[in-house]
Amino acid sequence: MAKLPALDPAAVPEKRGSIYPEPFRSRMGDRAKRRLGDACGLTRFGVNLVTLGPGGQSALRHWHTLEDEFVYVLTGEVVLVTNDGEQTLRPGMCAGYAGGKKDAHHFINRSPAAATYLEIGNRAEGDNAFYPDDDLMWVEDENGVFAAHKDGRRY
Amino acid sequence: MAKLPALDPAAVPEKRGSIYPEPFRSRMGDRAKRRLGDACGLTRFGVNLVTLGPGGQSALRHWHTLEDEFVYVLTGEVVLVTNDGEQTLRPGMCAGYAGGKKDAHHFINRSPAAATYLEIGNRAEGDNAFYPDDDLMWVEDENGVFAAHKDGRRY
């Protein structure tokens, strides 16, 4: 039995769901995350162990302004989609997305089996994300951040 | 063949060696790192794929003031040593060390086989590290940072 600072990921509850408004939330499909970094008390970056079932997606295709992201595939097979097209990533392969680089990315599991990967991102105040394929943007007003259509109407 | 932002770690050169002065450098033993985050152009945190041969160590036992660290074991078996003692970590297990928490930690490979793990740490200006078991500290003067004995004499 692991004792902190060590951790067995099986001891961390799986979370499902997404902060996206519909119709985007449902498109994520079968996706579950275990927040390993949070469970260890880390605050400067997050580390999630993600399981994507067949058809599941990591996120809408997006890029961040101030957040570096890194993913490392543990099991199964995922398709990485970027501005340049698609490539398949298998266990032991990884990808890194520098904050501010406008190359939008996400994973789709097009295989018939589950895939698991680690996703890591630093936490940066004022970070924003953009979605070239979808009618979604985040807007900040004095009450906080909200999801809007690209013409500014709230979801 | 993976194309950036995707990466096959086998394409990243292995680096050996340590910035510790002797006699500490040699104690790291058989340790090789592939700097995956750097290879993807990330700057806000580092991600290394580390291979520890039998007898190898991740680092001197240490804690950081401003850097969160996270490790995820991929293959083999490592012993995590902290202030509370030892525990063995196997593939799929992880550990997280919050910056500023004075619980010094490192991995030792006491097994007869190689072990591999991912290590992640954010980059923070002004970060320092302390080594409770060893006569080492880092001192900053107007020319930069140098390694010193705990009584202040330079190595």
Coordinates of C-alpha atoms in Angstrom, one line a residue:
Chain A
M1 CA 0.0 0.0 0.0
A2 CA 1.6 3.2 -1.2
K3 CA 1.9 6.1 1.4
L4 CA 2.2 9.7 0.3
P5 CA 4.3 11.2 -1.3
A6 CA 3.9 7.9 -3.2
L7 CA 0.6 7.0 -4.7
D8 CA -1.1 4.1 -6.4
P9 CA -3.3 5.7 -9.1
A10 CA -6.0 3.1 -8.4
A11 CA -6.6 4.8 -5.1
V12 CA -7.5 8.1 -6.8
P13 CA -11.2 8.5 -7.8
E14 CA -12.0 8.7 -11.5
K15 CA -13.7 11.9 -12.6
R16 CA -15.9 12.2 -15.7
G17 CA -17.5 15.2 -17.4
S18 CA -16.2 18.4 -18.9
I19 CA -16.5 22.1 -18.4
Y20 CA -17.5 22.6 -22.1
P21 CA -21.1 23.7 -22.8
E22 CA -23.2 21.4 -25.0
P23 CA -22.9 20.3 -27.8
F24 CA -19.2 20.0 -27.0
R25 CA -19.4 18.2 -23.7
S26 CA -21.0 15.1 -25.1
R27 CA -18.5 14.9 -27.9
M28 CA -15.8 14.0 -25.3
G29 CA -17.4 10.6 -25.1
D30 CA -16.0 8.0 -22.8
R31 CA -13.3 9.9 -20.9
A32 CA -12.2 9.5 -17.3
K33 CA -9.4 11.3 -15.4
R34 CA -7.6 10.6 -12.2
R35 CA -6.0 13.8 -10.9
L36 CA -2.7 12.4 -9.7
G37 CA -0.8 15.7 -9.2
D38 CA -3.6 17.1 -7.1
A39 CA -3.8 13.9 -5.0
C40 CA -0.1 14.5 -4.2
G41 CA -0.7 18.1 -3.2
L42 CA 1.0 19.7 -6.2
T43 CA -0.2 23.1 -7.3
R44 CA 2.3 24.4 -9.9
F45 CA 1.2 21.8 -12.6
G46 CA -1.4 19.2 -13.0
V47 CA -0.8 15.5 -13.9
N48 CA -3.8 13.5 -14.9
L49 CA -4.0 9.8 -15.8
V50 CA -6.6 9.7 -18.5
T51 CA -8.6 6.7 -19.9
L52 CA -10.2 7.2 -23.3
G53 CA -12.7 4.6 -24.3
P54 CA -13.4 3.9 -28.0
G55 CA -14.6 7.2 -29.6
G56 CA -13.4 9.2 -26.7
Q57 CA -11.6 12.6 -27.1
S58 CA -9.0 14.3 -24.9
A59 CA -10.5 17.7 -25.5
L60 CA -11.8 19.9 -28.3
R61 CA -8.9 20.7 -30.7
H62 CA -7.3 23.7 -29.0
W63 CA -4.1 25.6 -28.1
H64 CA -3.2 27.4 -24.9
T65 CA -1.7 30.9 -24.6
L66 CA 0.4 30.4 -21.4
E67 CA 0.2 26.7 -20.6
D68 CA 2.7 24.1 -21.8
E69 CA 1.2 20.7 -22.2
F70 CA 2.8 17.2 -22.4
V71 CA 1.2 13.8 -23.0
Y72 CA 2.7 10.3 -22.7
V73 CA 0.8 7.3 -24.0
L74 CA 0.8 4.3 -21.6
T75 CA -1.6 1.8 -23.2
G76 CA -3.7 1.5 -26.4
E77 CA -3.6 3.8 -29.4
V78 CA -4.7 7.4 -29.9
V79 CA -4.8 9.6 -33.0
L80 CA -3.2 13.0 -32.5
V81 CA -4.8 15.7 -34.7
T82 CA -2.9 19.0 -35.2
N83 CA -3.0 21.7 -37.9
D84 CA -0.7 19.4 -40.0
G85 CA -3.1 16.5 -39.9
E86 CA -3.1 13.2 -38.1
Q87 CA -0.7 10.7 -36.7
T88 CA -1.2 7.6 -34.5
L89 CA 0.6 7.4 -31.1
R90 CA 1.3 4.1 -29.4
P91 CA 2.5 3.2 -25.9
G92 CA 5.8 4.9 -25.1
M93 CA 5.2 7.8 -27.5
C94 CA 4.6 11.3 -26.4
A95 CA 3.8 14.8 -27.6
G96 CA 4.5 18.3 -26.3
Y97 CA 2.6 21.6 -27.0
A98 CA 4.3 24.8 -26.0
G99 CA 2.1 27.5 -24.7
G100 CA 1.6 30.3 -27.3
K101 CA 2.2 28.0 -30.2
K102 CA -1.0 28.3 -32.3
D103 CA -1.0 24.6 -33.4
A104 CA -4.3 23.3 -32.1
H105 CA -4.2 19.6 -30.9
H106 CA -6.2 16.8 -29.4
F107 CA -6.4 13.1 -29.1
I108 CA -9.2 10.9 -30.5
N109 CA -9.4 7.2 -29.7
R110 CA -10.5 5.6 -33.0
S111 CA -9.5 2.1 -31.9
P112 CA -11.9 -0.5 -30.5
A113 CA -10.0 -0.6 -27.2
A114 CA -9.4 1.8 -24.3
A115 CA -6.3 3.9 -24.3
T116 CA -4.5 5.5 -21.3
Y117 CA -2.1 8.4 -21.2
L118 CA -0.6 10.9 -18.8
E119 CA -1.4 14.6 -19.4
I120 CA 0.6 17.3 -17.8
G121 CA 0.1 21.1 -17.9
N122 CA 1.5 24.0 -15.9
R123 CA -1.0 26.3 -14.2
A124 CA -0.8 29.9 -15.4
E125 CA -2.9 32.8 -14.4
G126 CA -4.5 34.5 -17.4
D127 CA -4.1 31.5 -19.6
N128 CA -6.7 31.2 -22.4
A129 CA -7.5 28.5 -24.9
F130 CA -8.6 28.8 -28.5
Y131 CA -10.6 26.3 -30.6
P132 CA -10.2 26.7 -34.4
D133 CA -12.7 24.0 -35.4
D134 CA -15.5 24.9 -33.0
D135 CA -17.8 27.9 -32.2
L136 CA -16.4 28.3 -28.6
M137 CA -14.4 30.9 -26.8
W138 CA -13.8 31.8 -23.2
V139 CA -14.6 35.4 -22.2
E140 CA -13.6 37.0 -18.9
D141 CA -15.7 39.8 -17.3
E142 CA -15.8 41.1 -13.7
N143 CA -17.7 38.0 -12.5
G144 CA -15.2 35.5 -14.0
V145 CA -14.8 33.4 -17.1
F146 CA -17.7 32.1 -19.2
A147 CA -18.2 30.1 -22.4
A148 CA -19.4 32.1 -25.5
H149 CA -20.0 31.6 -29.1
K150 CA -17.4 33.3 -31.3
D151 CA -19.8 36.2 -31.9
G152 CA -19.9 36.8 -28.2
R153 CA -23.3 35.4 -27.2
R154 CA -23.1 33.3 -24.0
Y155 CA -23.8 29.6 -24.1
Chain B
M1 CA 8.0 8.0 -37.7
A2 CA 6.6 10.6 -35.2
K3 CA 6.6 14.2 -36.3
L4 CA 6.6 17.1 -33.8
P5 CA 4.6 17.9 -31.8
A6 CA 4.7 14.1 -31.4
L7 CA 7.9 12.4 -30.5
D8 CA 9.3 8.9 -30.2
P9 CA 11.6 9.0 -27.1
A10 CA 14.0 6.7 -28.8
A11 CA 14.9 9.6 -31.2
V12 CA 16.0 11.8 -28.2
P13 CA 19.7 11.4 -27.2
E14 CA 20.5 9.9 -23.8
K15 CA 22.4 12.2 -21.5
R16 CA 24.6 11.0 -18.6
G17 CA 26.4 12.8 -15.9
S18 CA 25.4 15.2 -13.1
I19 CA 26.0 18.7 -12.0
Y20 CA 27.0 17.6 -8.5
P21 CA 30.6 17.9 -7.5
E22 CA 32.5 14.7 -6.5
P23 CA 32.1 12.6 -4.4
F24 CA 28.3 12.9 -5.2
R25 CA 28.4 12.7 -9.0
S26 CA 29.8 9.2 -8.9
R27 CA 27.1 8.0 -6.5
M28 CA 24.4 8.6 -9.1
G29 CA 25.7 5.4 -10.8
D30 CA 24.1 4.2 -14.0
R31 CA 21.6 6.9 -14.8
A32 CA 20.6 8.2 -18.3
K33 CA 18.0 10.8 -19.2
R34 CA 16.2 11.8 -22.3
R35 CA 14.9 15.3 -22.1
L36 CA 11.5 14.9 -23.8
G37 CA 10.0 18.2 -22.8
D38 CA 12.9 20.1 -24.1
A39 CA 12.8 18.1 -27.3
C40 CA 9.2 19.3 -27.8
G41 CA 10.1 22.9 -27.1
L42 CA 8.6 23.2 -23.7
T43 CA 10.1 25.7 -21.3
R44 CA 7.7 26.0 -18.3
F45 CA 8.4 22.5 -17.0
G46 CA 10.8 19.7 -17.8
V47 CA 9.8 16.1 -18.6
N48 CA 12.7 13.5 -18.6
L49 CA 12.5 9.8 -19.3
V50 CA 15.1 8.4 -16.9
T51 CA 16.7 4.9 -17.0
L52 CA 18.3 3.8 -13.7
G53 CA 20.6 0.8 -13.9
P54 CA 21.1 -1.5 -10.9
G55 CA 22.5 0.7 -8.1
G56 CA 21.6 3.9 -9.9
Q57 CA 20.1 6.9 -8.0
S58 CA 17.7 9.6 -9.3
A59 CA 19.5 12.3 -7.3
L60 CA 20.9 13.0 -3.8
R61 CA 18.1 12.9 -1.4
H62 CA 16.7 16.5 -1.6
W63 CA 13.8 18.8 -1.5
H64 CA 13.1 22.0 -3.6
T65 CA 11.9 25.3 -2.4
L66 CA 9.8 26.4 -5.4
E67 CA 9.7 23.4 -7.7
D68 CA 6.9 20.8 -7.7
E69 CA 8.2 17.4 -8.8
F70 CA 6.3 14.3 -10.0
V71 CA 7.6 10.8 -11.0
Y72 CA 5.7 8.0 -12.7
V73 CA 7.3 4.5 -12.8
L74 CA 7.2 2.8 -16.3
T75 CA 9.2 -0.3 -15.9
G76 CA 11.2 -2.1 -13.2
E77 CA 11.3 -1.3 -9.6
V78 CA 12.7 1.6 -7.6
V79 CA 12.9 2.3 -3.8
L80 CA 11.6 5.7 -2.8
V81 CA 13.5 7.1 0.3
T82 CA 11.9 10.0 2.2
N83 CA 12.1 11.3 5.8
D84 CA 9.6 8.6 6.8
G85 CA 11.7 5.7 5.4
E86 CA 11.5 3.5 2.3
Q87 CA 8.8 2.1 0.0
T88 CA 9.1 0.2 -3.3
L89 CA 7.4 1.6 -6.4
R90 CA 6.5 -0.6 -9.3
P91 CA 5.2 0.2 -12.8
G92 CA 2.1 2.4 -12.8
M93 CA 2.9 3.9 -9.3
C94 CA 3.8 7.5 -8.9
A95 CA 4.9 10.1 -6.4
G96 CA 4.6 13.8 -6.1
Y97 CA 6.7 16.3 -4.1
A98 CA 5.3 19.8 -3.5
G99 CA 7.9 22.6 -3.6
G100 CA 8.5 24.0 -0.1
K101 CA 7.6 20.7 1.6
K102 CA 10.8 19.8 3.5
D103 CA 10.5 16.0 2.9
A104 CA 13.6 15.1 1.1
H105 CA 13.3 12.3 -1.4
H106 CA 15.1 10.2 -4.1
F107 CA 14.9 6.9 -5.9
I108 CA 17.4 4.1 -5.7
N109 CA 17.4 1.1 -7.9
R110 CA 18.2 -1.8 -5.6
S111 CA 17.0 -4.4 -8.1
P112 CA 19.2 -6.4 -10.5
A113 CA 17.4 -4.9 -13.6
A114 CA 17.0 -1.5 -15.1
A115 CA 14.1 0.7 -14.2
T116 CA 12.6 3.6 -16.2
Y117 CA 10.4 6.4 -15.0
L118 CA 9.2 9.9 -16.1
E119 CA 10.3 12.8 -13.9
I120 CA 8.5 16.2 -14.2
G121 CA 9.4 19.5 -12.6
N122 CA 8.3 23.0 -13.1
R123 CA 11.0 25.7 -13.7
A124 CA 11.0 28.4 -11.1
E125 CA 13.5 31.3 -10.9
G126 CA 15.1 31.4 -7.4
D127 CA 14.4 27.7 -6.7
N128 CA 16.9 26.1 -4.3
A129 CA 17.4 22.5 -3.2
F130 CA 18.5 21.2 0.2
Y131 CA 20.3 17.9 1.0
P132 CA 19.7 16.7 4.6
D133 CA 22.0 13.6 4.2
D134 CA 25.0 15.2 2.4
D135 CA 27.5 18.0 2.9
L136 CA 26.3 20.0 -0.1
M137 CA 24.5 23.3 -0.6
W138 CA 24.1 25.7 -3.5
V139 CA 25.2 29.3 -2.9
E140 CA 24.4 32.3 -5.2
D141 CA 26.7 35.2 -5.5
E142 CA 27.0 37.9 -8.2
N143 CA 28.6 35.4 -10.6
G144 CA 26.0 32.8 -10.3
V145 CA 25.3 29.6 -8.3
F146 CA 28.0 27.3 -7.0
A147 CA 28.2 24.1 -5.0
A148 CA 29.6 24.5 -1.4
H149 CA 30.1 22.5 1.7
K150 CA 27.6 23.3 4.4
D151 CA 30.3 25.4 6.2
G152 CA 30.5 27.6 3.0
R153 CA 33.7 26.3 1.5
R154 CA 33.5 25.9 -2.3
Y155 CA 33.8 22.5 -3.8

